[in-house]
């Protein structure tokens, strides 16, 4: 069993035993506003906006900021503007990036926002009780953000779908790990596609634009500033995953590049977040170092190397059965996606380190890397694929 998994398992068991779950149900005391940063989202944006107004907890208003899309996102949003009285549409004349868009809405419309601000990606469709579940737990003064639980919709070739299924397996297993990390306030990342924040904190500490993964960077900043983060597994949504192996690789490389960029950007500041650094990050780095060394260890002692792989496989299967047995069907795809993650992690480490040495941090800026789906039946993926995923 890996060190990081062992820590999360023990923390999870301790948290459940001690009743550390938040039982607050004071969502009606809060007003929630929705911000949807969008770039080339013509295939999903109408469904995404409609889903906000079908919530059991109605938002005070919905702000959609179109970051100079090149598709028909603008035309669709103009129609939505006429459909909903509390829908506020903003269009940028030039591309600014997701983090800058969110900061712009918070800055320009602060007085019109509810005390809670929910960030919803332009391709993520929240389930009808998502906001109601997500808003609970904010009465605790130290809590800055609460994140939810996304489900992925696969599309494209069988190989592309297999990558999504492997990713979904990691998400399903990760939910218990994220819950454990929240118990010790060492959460690795708030899901940028489905997270609610206290409005005053978004104004006090704007979302950073210095890395490719603003959600990871911001998660660490909040913990370093002494805030608590929570995970609400009942706040669920579905999201269109990328299609094609090239796009899966680009996405995975961006995530890991952003992680390394955040490591270099935070530096010694991570010592302010000891729970994150010493119970989440360091154990993960030690695990990564061990698995990187496995090919060399195999040449020295193949039995030890294969034993480590076998133990890791069994521990992951056992964890899967306990935490999310329904996702066991995705497990055969997990090694494929894990191999891609491992490769991109090493490549991004070398690339980002070189950029740091050469003082090219400007290349890390938060920018859109939105795939344009050319598949003419792509919009029909959700219903068919979601039914398949539920079987």
mmCIF file of C-alpha atoms in Angstrom:
data_model
loop_
_atom_site.group_PDB
_atom_site.id
_atom_site.type_symbol
_atom_site.label_atom_id
_atom_site.label_comp_id
_atom_site.label_asym_id
_atom_site.label_seq_id
_atom_site.Cartn_x
_atom_site.Cartn_y
_atom_site.Cartn_z
ATOM 1 C CA UNK A 1 0.000 0.000 0.000
ATOM 2 C CA UNK A 2 1.320 3.448 -0.907
ATOM 3 C CA UNK A 3 2.110 5.847 1.920
ATOM 4 C CA UNK A 4 -0.365 8.495 0.739
ATOM 5 C CA UNK A 5 -3.197 5.968 0.421
ATOM 6 C CA UNK A 6 -2.460 4.602 3.898
ATOM 7 C CA UNK A 7 -2.604 8.102 5.411
ATOM 8 C CA UNK A 8 -5.899 8.853 3.661
ATOM 9 C CA UNK A 9 -7.429 5.543 4.749
ATOM 10 C CA UNK A 10 -6.494 6.069 8.392
ATOM 11 C CA UNK A 11 -7.663 9.704 8.327
ATOM 12 C CA UNK A 12 -10.945 8.696 6.713
ATOM 13 C CA UNK A 13 -11.569 6.007 9.335
ATOM 14 C CA UNK A 14 -10.697 8.422 12.152
ATOM 15 C CA UNK A 15 -12.948 11.136 10.729
ATOM 16 C CA UNK A 16 -15.923 8.799 10.488
ATOM 17 C CA UNK A 17 -15.300 7.406 13.961
ATOM 18 C CA UNK A 18 -15.097 10.904 15.471
ATOM 19 C CA UNK A 19 -18.084 12.210 13.500
ATOM 20 C CA UNK A 20 -16.164 14.983 11.763
ATOM 21 C CA UNK A 21 -18.681 15.260 8.928
ATOM 22 C CA UNK A 22 -20.547 18.555 8.825
ATOM 23 C CA UNK A 23 -24.250 18.064 9.599
ATOM 24 C CA UNK A 24 -25.169 21.680 9.033
ATOM 25 C CA UNK A 25 -28.279 22.346 6.993
ATOM 26 C CA UNK A 26 -28.404 26.116 6.961
ATOM 27 C CA UNK A 27 -28.417 26.697 3.222
ATOM 28 C CA UNK A 28 -31.539 28.840 3.390
ATOM 29 C CA UNK A 29 -29.598 31.448 5.369
ATOM 30 C CA UNK A 30 -27.361 32.107 2.372
ATOM 31 C CA UNK A 31 -27.839 33.643 -1.051
ATOM 32 C CA UNK A 32 -25.841 32.005 -3.808
ATOM 33 C CA UNK A 33 -24.730 33.485 -7.114
ATOM 34 C CA UNK A 34 -23.383 31.467 -10.024
ATOM 35 C CA UNK A 35 -20.428 32.459 -12.207
ATOM 36 C CA UNK A 36 -19.914 30.539 -15.453
ATOM 37 C CA UNK A 37 -16.634 31.331 -17.245
ATOM 38 C CA UNK A 38 -17.048 30.180 -20.848
ATOM 39 C CA UNK A 39 -14.899 29.824 -23.938
ATOM 40 C CA UNK A 40 -16.158 28.025 -27.077
ATOM 41 C CA UNK A 41 -18.952 26.194 -25.237
ATOM 42 C CA UNK A 42 -21.683 26.238 -27.916
ATOM 43 C CA UNK A 43 -22.371 22.513 -27.541
ATOM 44 C CA UNK A 44 -23.180 22.650 -23.843
ATOM 45 C CA UNK A 45 -23.745 26.207 -22.639
ATOM 46 C CA UNK A 46 -27.536 26.304 -22.985
ATOM 47 C CA UNK A 47 -27.942 23.063 -21.046
ATOM 48 C CA UNK A 48 -25.508 24.341 -18.404
ATOM 49 C CA UNK A 49 -27.414 27.611 -17.866
ATOM 50 C CA UNK A 50 -30.820 25.901 -17.891
ATOM 51 C CA UNK A 51 -29.562 23.526 -15.188
ATOM 52 C CA UNK A 52 -28.843 26.472 -12.863
ATOM 53 C CA UNK A 53 -32.494 27.526 -12.993
ATOM 54 C CA UNK A 54 -33.745 23.992 -12.322
ATOM 55 C CA UNK A 55 -31.980 23.846 -8.955
ATOM 56 C CA UNK A 56 -33.876 23.049 -5.750
ATOM 57 C CA UNK A 57 -31.935 25.980 -4.266
ATOM 58 C CA UNK A 58 -32.516 28.826 -6.713
ATOM 59 C CA UNK A 59 -29.539 31.120 -7.356
ATOM 60 C CA UNK A 60 -29.875 34.842 -6.724
ATOM 61 C CA UNK A 61 -28.430 35.414 -10.185
ATOM 62 C CA UNK A 62 -26.273 33.770 -12.829
ATOM 63 C CA UNK A 63 -23.303 35.542 -14.411
ATOM 64 C CA UNK A 64 -21.889 34.140 -17.627
ATOM 65 C CA UNK A 65 -18.678 35.695 -18.914
ATOM 66 C CA UNK A 66 -17.831 34.817 -22.506
ATOM 67 C CA UNK A 67 -14.077 35.090 -23.009
ATOM 68 C CA UNK A 68 -14.210 36.151 -26.675
ATOM 69 C CA UNK A 69 -15.349 32.757 -27.987
ATOM 70 C CA UNK A 70 -14.926 32.050 -31.697
ATOM 71 C CA UNK A 71 -17.999 29.800 -31.977
ATOM 72 C CA UNK A 72 -21.707 30.593 -31.502
ATOM 73 C CA UNK A 73 -21.538 30.883 -27.698
ATOM 74 C CA UNK A 74 -22.364 34.608 -27.959
ATOM 75 C CA UNK A 75 -25.567 34.070 -29.979
ATOM 76 C CA UNK A 76 -26.801 31.395 -27.571
ATOM 77 C CA UNK A 77 -26.114 33.629 -24.568
ATOM 78 C CA UNK A 78 -28.041 36.522 -26.111
ATOM 79 C CA UNK A 79 -31.077 34.232 -26.331
ATOM 80 C CA UNK A 80 -30.588 33.106 -22.725
ATOM 81 C CA UNK A 81 -30.483 36.757 -21.706
ATOM 82 C CA UNK A 82 -34.070 37.110 -22.905
ATOM 83 C CA UNK A 83 -35.124 33.840 -21.288
ATOM 84 C CA UNK A 84 -34.031 34.539 -17.685
ATOM 85 C CA UNK A 85 -34.448 37.839 -15.813
ATOM 86 C CA UNK A 86 -31.581 37.153 -13.405
ATOM 87 C CA UNK A 87 -29.146 36.041 -16.098
ATOM 88 C CA UNK A 88 -26.280 38.512 -16.594
ATOM 89 C CA UNK A 89 -24.247 38.130 -19.772
ATOM 90 C CA UNK A 90 -20.761 39.633 -20.137
ATOM 91 C CA UNK A 91 -18.609 39.416 -23.263
ATOM 92 C CA UNK A 92 -14.894 40.135 -23.336
ATOM 93 C CA UNK A 93 -13.346 41.772 -26.392
ATOM 94 C CA UNK A 94 -10.170 39.761 -25.954
ATOM 95 C CA UNK A 95 -9.225 36.492 -24.278
ATOM 96 C CA UNK A 96 -8.229 36.828 -20.619
ATOM 97 C CA UNK A 97 -8.355 33.296 -19.188
ATOM 98 C CA UNK A 98 -10.650 31.601 -16.683
ATOM 99 C CA UNK A 99 -9.153 32.980 -13.469
ATOM 100 C CA UNK A 100 -9.177 36.574 -14.739
ATOM 101 C CA UNK A 101 -12.806 36.182 -15.811
ATOM 102 C CA UNK A 102 -13.900 35.071 -12.352
ATOM 103 C CA UNK A 103 -11.969 37.890 -10.692
ATOM 104 C CA UNK A 104 -13.536 40.397 -13.090
ATOM 105 C CA UNK A 105 -17.097 39.379 -12.172
ATOM 106 C CA UNK A 106 -16.335 39.444 -8.438
ATOM 107 C CA UNK A 107 -14.738 42.882 -8.738
ATOM 108 C CA UNK A 108 -17.285 44.519 -11.058
ATOM 109 C CA UNK A 109 -20.474 42.990 -9.610
ATOM 110 C CA UNK A 110 -19.519 42.447 -5.967
ATOM 111 C CA UNK A 111 -22.587 44.208 -4.514
ATOM 112 C CA UNK A 112 -24.954 42.187 -6.700
ATOM 113 C CA UNK A 113 -23.505 38.814 -5.736
ATOM 114 C CA UNK A 114 -24.900 36.587 -3.007
ATOM 115 C CA UNK A 115 -22.728 35.909 0.028
ATOM 116 C CA UNK A 116 -21.776 32.571 -1.580
ATOM 117 C CA UNK A 117 -20.382 32.385 -5.123
ATOM 118 C CA UNK A 118 -20.503 29.117 -7.031
ATOM 119 C CA UNK A 119 -18.115 28.591 -9.955
ATOM 120 C CA UNK A 120 -19.521 26.296 -12.665
ATOM 121 C CA UNK A 121 -17.506 25.380 -15.761
ATOM 122 C CA UNK A 122 -19.097 26.022 -19.136
ATOM 123 C CA UNK A 123 -19.395 22.311 -19.904
ATOM 124 C CA UNK A 124 -20.545 21.049 -16.494
ATOM 125 C CA UNK A 125 -24.245 20.335 -15.875
ATOM 126 C CA UNK A 126 -25.102 20.318 -12.149
ATOM 127 C CA UNK A 127 -27.696 17.884 -10.817
ATOM 128 C CA UNK A 128 -30.844 19.588 -9.547
ATOM 129 C CA UNK A 129 -29.843 19.476 -5.858
ATOM 130 C CA UNK A 130 -26.209 20.484 -6.424
ATOM 131 C CA UNK A 131 -26.465 24.037 -5.058
ATOM 132 C CA UNK A 132 -28.629 22.951 -2.122
ATOM 133 C CA UNK A 133 -26.032 20.396 -1.055
ATOM 134 C CA UNK A 134 -23.026 22.568 -1.831
ATOM 135 C CA UNK A 135 -24.155 25.555 0.221
ATOM 136 C CA UNK A 136 -24.384 23.661 3.519
ATOM 137 C CA UNK A 137 -21.402 24.025 5.830
ATOM 138 C CA UNK A 138 -20.567 27.678 5.245
ATOM 139 C CA UNK A 139 -21.667 28.825 8.708
ATOM 140 C CA UNK A 140 -18.294 27.828 10.125
ATOM 141 C CA UNK A 141 -16.238 31.071 10.002
ATOM 142 C CA UNK A 142 -12.998 29.406 8.898
ATOM 143 C CA UNK A 143 -14.572 27.574 5.945
ATOM 144 C CA UNK A 144 -13.666 29.363 2.704
ATOM 145 C CA UNK A 145 -14.835 26.888 0.072
ATOM 146 C CA UNK A 146 -16.807 23.688 -0.452
ATOM 147 C CA UNK A 147 -16.231 21.511 -3.500
ATOM 148 C CA UNK A 148 -18.458 18.927 -5.161
ATOM 149 C CA UNK A 149 -18.236 15.655 -7.046
ATOM 150 C CA UNK A 150 -18.222 15.529 -10.887
ATOM 151 C CA UNK A 151 -19.062 12.602 -13.146
ATOM 152 C CA UNK A 152 -17.539 12.365 -16.610
ATOM 153 C CA UNK A 153 -19.326 11.693 -19.896
ATOM 154 C CA UNK A 154 -17.158 9.709 -22.295
ATOM 155 C CA UNK A 155 -17.121 10.140 -26.059
ATOM 156 C CA UNK A 156 -15.098 9.359 -29.160
ATOM 157 C CA UNK A 157 -13.305 6.093 -29.899
ATOM 158 C CA UNK A 158 -13.151 3.107 -27.567
ATOM 159 C CA UNK A 159 -9.615 4.083 -26.582
ATOM 160 C CA UNK A 160 -10.722 7.637 -25.792
ATOM 161 C CA UNK A 161 -13.627 6.305 -23.730
ATOM 162 C CA UNK A 162 -11.254 3.979 -21.891
ATOM 163 C CA UNK A 163 -9.184 6.997 -20.868
ATOM 164 C CA UNK A 164 -12.317 8.686 -19.507
ATOM 165 C CA UNK A 165 -13.339 5.546 -17.635
ATOM 166 C CA UNK A 166 -9.868 5.321 -16.077
ATOM 167 C CA UNK A 167 -10.159 8.965 -15.091
ATOM 168 C CA UNK A 168 -13.623 8.342 -13.621
ATOM 169 C CA UNK A 169 -12.250 5.449 -11.595
ATOM 170 C CA UNK A 170 -9.652 7.787 -10.087
ATOM 171 C CA UNK A 171 -12.346 10.370 -9.325
ATOM 172 C CA UNK A 172 -14.598 7.778 -7.673
ATOM 173 C CA UNK A 173 -11.780 6.506 -5.475
ATOM 174 C CA UNK A 174 -10.499 10.033 -4.948
ATOM 175 C CA UNK A 175 -13.797 11.137 -3.392
ATOM 176 C CA UNK A 176 -13.022 9.242 -0.188
ATOM 177 C CA UNK A 177 -9.449 10.536 -0.284
ATOM 178 C CA UNK A 178 -10.653 14.109 -0.743
ATOM 179 C CA UNK A 179 -12.998 13.633 2.206
ATOM 180 C CA UNK A 180 -10.096 12.343 4.303
ATOM 181 C CA UNK A 181 -7.893 15.258 3.251
ATOM 182 C CA UNK A 182 -10.658 17.685 4.223
ATOM 183 C CA UNK A 183 -10.752 16.167 7.736
ATOM 184 C CA UNK A 184 -7.107 17.172 8.282
ATOM 185 C CA UNK A 185 -7.347 20.332 6.126
ATOM 186 C CA UNK A 186 -4.832 18.974 3.654
ATOM 187 C CA UNK A 187 -6.983 18.872 0.515
ATOM 188 C CA UNK A 188 -4.859 18.563 -2.604
ATOM 189 C CA UNK A 189 -7.219 20.463 -4.902
ATOM 190 C CA UNK A 190 -10.680 22.000 -4.992
ATOM 191 C CA UNK A 191 -12.397 20.914 -8.204
ATOM 192 C CA UNK A 192 -12.365 24.114 -10.245
ATOM 193 C CA UNK A 193 -15.434 23.038 -12.206
ATOM 194 C CA UNK A 194 -17.750 22.670 -9.193
ATOM 195 C CA UNK A 195 -16.782 24.704 -6.115
ATOM 196 C CA UNK A 196 -18.537 27.370 -4.022
ATOM 197 C CA UNK A 197 -16.657 30.136 -2.188
ATOM 198 C CA UNK A 198 -17.476 32.849 0.308
ATOM 199 C CA UNK A 199 -17.777 36.078 -1.655
ATOM 200 C CA UNK A 200 -15.686 38.165 0.713
ATOM 201 C CA UNK A 201 -12.782 35.723 0.439
ATOM 202 C CA UNK A 202 -12.832 35.857 -3.368
ATOM 203 C CA UNK A 203 -12.518 39.628 -3.096
ATOM 204 C CA UNK A 204 -9.879 39.555 -0.358
ATOM 205 C CA UNK A 205 -7.787 36.898 -2.115
ATOM 206 C CA UNK A 206 -8.361 36.921 -5.900
ATOM 207 C CA UNK A 207 -7.857 33.706 -7.842
ATOM 208 C CA UNK A 208 -4.241 33.595 -9.125
ATOM 209 C CA UNK A 209 -3.463 33.706 -12.844
ATOM 210 C CA UNK A 210 0.177 32.612 -12.635
ATOM 211 C CA UNK A 211 -0.279 28.881 -13.390
ATOM 212 C CA UNK A 212 -2.186 26.660 -15.794
ATOM 213 C CA UNK A 213 -4.197 25.179 -12.904
ATOM 214 C CA UNK A 214 -5.749 28.066 -11.014
ATOM 215 C CA UNK A 215 -7.876 25.733 -8.876
ATOM 216 C CA UNK A 216 -4.853 23.878 -7.475
ATOM 217 C CA UNK A 217 -2.901 27.087 -6.922
ATOM 218 C CA UNK A 218 -5.860 28.730 -5.172
ATOM 219 C CA UNK A 219 -6.503 25.677 -2.993
ATOM 220 C CA UNK A 220 -2.999 25.874 -1.569
ATOM 221 C CA UNK A 221 -3.218 29.651 -1.099
ATOM 222 C CA UNK A 222 -6.414 29.345 0.939
ATOM 223 C CA UNK A 223 -4.920 26.672 3.204
ATOM 224 C CA UNK A 224 -1.740 28.733 3.640
ATOM 225 C CA UNK A 225 -3.921 31.626 4.773
ATOM 226 C CA UNK A 226 -5.496 29.501 7.500
ATOM 227 C CA UNK A 227 -8.836 28.740 5.869
ATOM 228 C CA UNK A 228 -10.627 25.396 5.958
ATOM 229 C CA UNK A 229 -11.893 23.581 2.870
ATOM 230 C CA UNK A 230 -14.733 21.092 2.734
ATOM 231 C CA UNK A 231 -15.917 18.356 0.375
ATOM 232 C CA UNK A 232 -19.592 17.598 -0.265
ATOM 233 C CA UNK A 233 -19.981 14.300 -2.094
ATOM 234 C CA UNK A 234 -23.754 14.830 -2.471
ATOM 235 C CA UNK A 235 -23.169 17.921 -4.634
ATOM 236 C CA UNK A 236 -22.901 16.190 -7.996
ATOM 237 C CA UNK A 237 -22.744 17.143 -11.654
ATOM 238 C CA UNK A 238 -21.926 15.660 -15.038
ATOM 239 C CA UNK A 239 -19.302 16.991 -17.405
ATOM 240 C CA UNK A 240 -18.308 16.349 -20.996
ATOM 241 C CA UNK A 241 -14.829 14.879 -21.036
ATOM 242 C CA UNK A 242 -12.341 15.638 -23.786
ATOM 243 C CA UNK A 243 -12.446 13.433 -26.891
ATOM 244 C CA UNK A 244 -9.413 11.820 -28.535
ATOM 245 C CA UNK A 245 -6.066 10.634 -27.208
ATOM 246 C CA UNK A 246 -4.344 13.873 -28.194
ATOM 247 C CA UNK A 247 -6.780 15.903 -26.102
ATOM 248 C CA UNK A 248 -6.510 13.511 -23.135
ATOM 249 C CA UNK A 249 -2.733 13.891 -23.256
ATOM 250 C CA UNK A 250 -2.908 17.693 -23.491
ATOM 251 C CA UNK A 251 -5.300 17.840 -20.540
ATOM 252 C CA UNK A 252 -3.224 15.515 -18.356
ATOM 253 C CA UNK A 253 -0.006 17.346 -19.234
ATOM 254 C CA UNK A 254 -1.644 20.680 -18.382
ATOM 255 C CA UNK A 255 -2.800 19.373 -14.984
ATOM 256 C CA UNK A 256 0.625 18.064 -14.043
ATOM 257 C CA UNK A 257 2.436 21.094 -15.443
ATOM 258 C CA UNK A 258 0.160 23.255 -13.304
ATOM 259 C CA UNK A 259 1.007 21.155 -10.254
ATOM 260 C CA UNK A 260 4.744 21.659 -10.753
ATOM 261 C CA UNK A 261 4.206 25.349 -11.470
ATOM 262 C CA UNK A 262 2.315 25.634 -8.186
ATOM 263 C CA UNK A 263 5.110 23.877 -6.302
ATOM 264 C CA UNK A 264 7.657 26.380 -7.595
ATOM 265 C CA UNK A 265 5.305 29.348 -7.141
ATOM 266 C CA UNK A 266 4.502 28.529 -3.510
ATOM 267 C CA UNK A 267 7.956 27.436 -2.401
ATOM 268 C CA UNK A 268 8.477 28.043 1.320
ATOM 269 C CA UNK A 269 4.900 29.290 1.728
ATOM 270 C CA UNK A 270 3.817 25.649 1.798
ATOM 271 C CA UNK A 271 5.246 25.499 5.327
ATOM 272 C CA UNK A 272 2.241 27.611 6.350
ATOM 273 C CA UNK A 273 0.037 24.689 5.283
ATOM 274 C CA UNK A 274 1.646 21.891 7.261
ATOM 275 C CA UNK A 275 -1.345 19.551 6.978
ATOM 276 C CA UNK A 276 -1.222 19.849 3.202
ATOM 277 C CA UNK A 277 2.559 19.670 2.904
ATOM 278 C CA UNK A 278 3.401 16.862 5.320
ATOM 279 C CA UNK A 279 0.321 14.612 5.090
ATOM 280 C CA UNK A 280 -0.640 15.019 1.427
ATOM 281 C CA UNK A 281 2.170 16.384 -0.752
ATOM 282 C CA UNK A 282 5.288 14.830 0.784
ATOM 283 C CA UNK A 283 3.756 11.308 0.990
ATOM 284 C CA UNK A 284 2.657 11.629 -2.644
ATOM 285 C CA UNK A 285 6.147 12.722 -3.719
ATOM 286 C CA UNK A 286 7.691 9.781 -1.861
ATOM 287 C CA UNK A 287 5.264 7.396 -3.569
ATOM 288 C CA UNK A 288 6.081 8.938 -6.952
ATOM 289 C CA UNK A 289 9.811 8.539 -6.297
ATOM 290 C CA UNK A 290 9.331 4.883 -5.369
ATOM 291 C CA UNK A 291 7.349 4.053 -8.502
ATOM 292 C CA UNK A 292 9.809 5.975 -10.668
ATOM 293 C CA UNK A 293 12.549 3.740 -9.292
ATOM 294 C CA UNK A 294 10.658 0.482 -9.966
ATOM 295 C CA UNK A 295 12.313 -0.244 -13.362
ATOM 296 C CA UNK A 296 15.741 0.059 -11.731
ATOM 297 C CA UNK A 297 14.611 -1.974 -8.731
ATOM 298 C CA UNK A 298 13.307 -4.686 -11.064
ATOM 299 C CA UNK A 299 16.790 -5.164 -12.511
ATOM 300 C CA UNK A 300 18.179 -5.484 -8.991
ATOM 301 C CA UNK A 301 15.434 -7.653 -7.474
ATOM 302 C CA UNK A 302 12.434 -8.465 -9.655
ATOM 303 C CA UNK A 303 10.528 -10.134 -6.805
ATOM 304 C CA UNK A 304 10.583 -6.996 -4.680
ATOM 305 C CA UNK A 305 9.535 -4.796 -7.603
ATOM 306 C CA UNK A 306 6.674 -7.093 -8.606
ATOM 307 C CA UNK A 307 5.671 -7.421 -4.960
ATOM 308 C CA UNK A 308 5.335 -3.641 -4.635
ATOM 309 C CA UNK A 309 3.184 -3.515 -7.778
ATOM 310 C CA UNK A 310 1.053 -6.415 -6.539
ATOM 311 C CA UNK A 311 0.483 -4.860 -3.117
ATOM 312 C CA UNK A 312 -0.475 -1.553 -4.728
ATOM 313 C CA UNK A 313 -2.896 -3.320 -7.075
ATOM 314 C CA UNK A 314 -4.569 -5.261 -4.263
ATOM 315 C CA UNK A 315 -4.817 -2.222 -1.984
ATOM 316 C CA UNK A 316 -6.405 -0.160 -4.766
ATOM 317 C CA UNK A 317 -8.897 -2.904 -5.578
ATOM 318 C CA UNK A 318 -9.786 -3.288 -1.904
ATOM 319 C CA UNK A 319 -10.211 0.459 -1.518
ATOM 320 C CA UNK A 320 -12.350 0.495 -4.657
ATOM 321 C CA UNK A 321 -14.634 -2.216 -3.291
ATOM 322 C CA UNK A 322 -15.067 -0.409 0.019
ATOM 323 C CA UNK A 323 -15.420 3.199 -1.124
ATOM 324 C CA UNK A 324 -17.135 2.903 -4.506
ATOM 325 C CA UNK A 325 -18.014 -0.654 -5.597
ATOM 326 C CA UNK A 326 -20.069 0.587 -8.568
ATOM 327 C CA UNK A 327 -16.955 2.100 -10.121
ATOM 328 C CA UNK A 328 -15.186 -1.274 -10.144
ATOM 329 C CA UNK A 329 -16.334 -1.637 -13.765
ATOM 330 C CA UNK A 330 -13.921 1.182 -14.663
ATOM 331 C CA UNK A 331 -10.920 -0.482 -13.001
ATOM 332 C CA UNK A 332 -9.642 -2.307 -16.134
ATOM 333 C CA UNK A 333 -9.160 1.127 -17.739
ATOM 334 C CA UNK A 334 -7.320 2.546 -14.729
ATOM 335 C CA UNK A 335 -3.816 1.222 -15.614
ATOM 336 C CA UNK A 336 -4.014 2.870 -19.041
ATOM 337 C CA UNK A 337 -4.873 6.260 -17.611
ATOM 338 C CA UNK A 338 -2.397 5.830 -14.751
ATOM 339 C CA UNK A 339 0.387 5.158 -17.266
ATOM 340 C CA UNK A 340 -0.479 8.378 -19.084
ATOM 341 C CA UNK A 341 -0.517 10.294 -15.786
ATOM 342 C CA UNK A 342 2.839 8.877 -14.755
ATOM 343 C CA UNK A 343 4.427 9.805 -18.084
ATOM 344 C CA UNK A 344 2.975 13.315 -18.110
ATOM 345 C CA UNK A 345 4.018 13.846 -14.480
ATOM 346 C CA UNK A 346 7.666 13.103 -15.284
ATOM 347 C CA UNK A 347 7.687 15.073 -18.540
ATOM 348 C CA UNK A 348 5.999 18.090 -16.960
ATOM 349 C CA UNK A 349 8.501 17.963 -14.078
ATOM 350 C CA UNK A 350 11.430 18.247 -16.483
ATOM 351 C CA UNK A 351 9.722 20.869 -18.652
ATOM 352 C CA UNK A 352 8.572 23.078 -15.768
ATOM 353 C CA UNK A 353 11.915 22.841 -13.973
ATOM 354 C CA UNK A 354 13.672 23.934 -17.144
ATOM 355 C CA UNK A 355 11.273 26.876 -17.521
ATOM 356 C CA UNK A 356 11.949 27.859 -13.918
ATOM 357 C CA UNK A 357 15.716 27.740 -14.421
ATOM 358 C CA UNK A 358 15.451 29.740 -17.653
ATOM 359 C CA UNK A 359 13.121 32.301 -15.992
ATOM 360 C CA UNK A 360 10.285 31.569 -18.407
ATOM 361 C CA UNK A 361 7.501 31.619 -15.805
ATOM 362 C CA UNK A 362 5.470 33.886 -18.075
ATOM 363 C CA UNK A 363 4.658 30.762 -20.106
ATOM 364 C CA UNK A 364 2.760 29.423 -17.116
ATOM 365 C CA UNK A 365 -0.045 31.989 -17.360
ATOM 366 C CA UNK A 366 -3.632 30.787 -16.978
ATOM 367 C CA UNK A 367 -4.974 30.453 -20.530
ATOM 368 C CA UNK A 368 -7.802 28.564 -22.196
ATOM 369 C CA UNK A 369 -6.975 25.313 -23.974
ATOM 370 C CA UNK A 370 -10.465 24.476 -25.126
ATOM 371 C CA UNK A 371 -10.956 21.605 -27.527
ATOM 372 C CA UNK A 372 -13.343 22.168 -30.433
ATOM 373 C CA UNK A 373 -15.277 18.917 -30.927
ATOM 374 C CA UNK A 374 -15.663 18.087 -34.612
ATOM 375 C CA UNK A 375 -17.745 14.967 -34.097
ATOM 376 C CA UNK A 376 -21.236 15.830 -35.466
ATOM 377 C CA UNK A 377 -22.915 13.514 -32.963
ATOM 378 C CA UNK A 378 -20.956 14.850 -29.994
ATOM 379 C CA UNK A 379 -23.977 16.636 -28.586
ATOM 380 C CA UNK A 380 -25.807 13.319 -28.352
ATOM 381 C CA UNK A 381 -23.109 11.819 -26.144
ATOM 382 C CA UNK A 382 -24.659 12.727 -22.754
ATOM 383 C CA UNK A 383 -27.882 10.728 -22.805
ATOM 384 C CA UNK A 384 -26.485 7.604 -24.439
ATOM 385 C CA UNK A 385 -23.218 7.569 -22.546
ATOM 386 C CA UNK A 386 -24.703 8.430 -19.171
ATOM 387 C CA UNK A 387 -27.114 5.518 -19.532
ATOM 388 C CA UNK A 388 -24.156 3.268 -20.327
ATOM 389 C CA UNK A 389 -22.192 4.594 -17.363
ATOM 390 C CA UNK A 390 -25.086 3.908 -14.999
ATOM 391 C CA UNK A 391 -25.382 0.270 -16.077
#
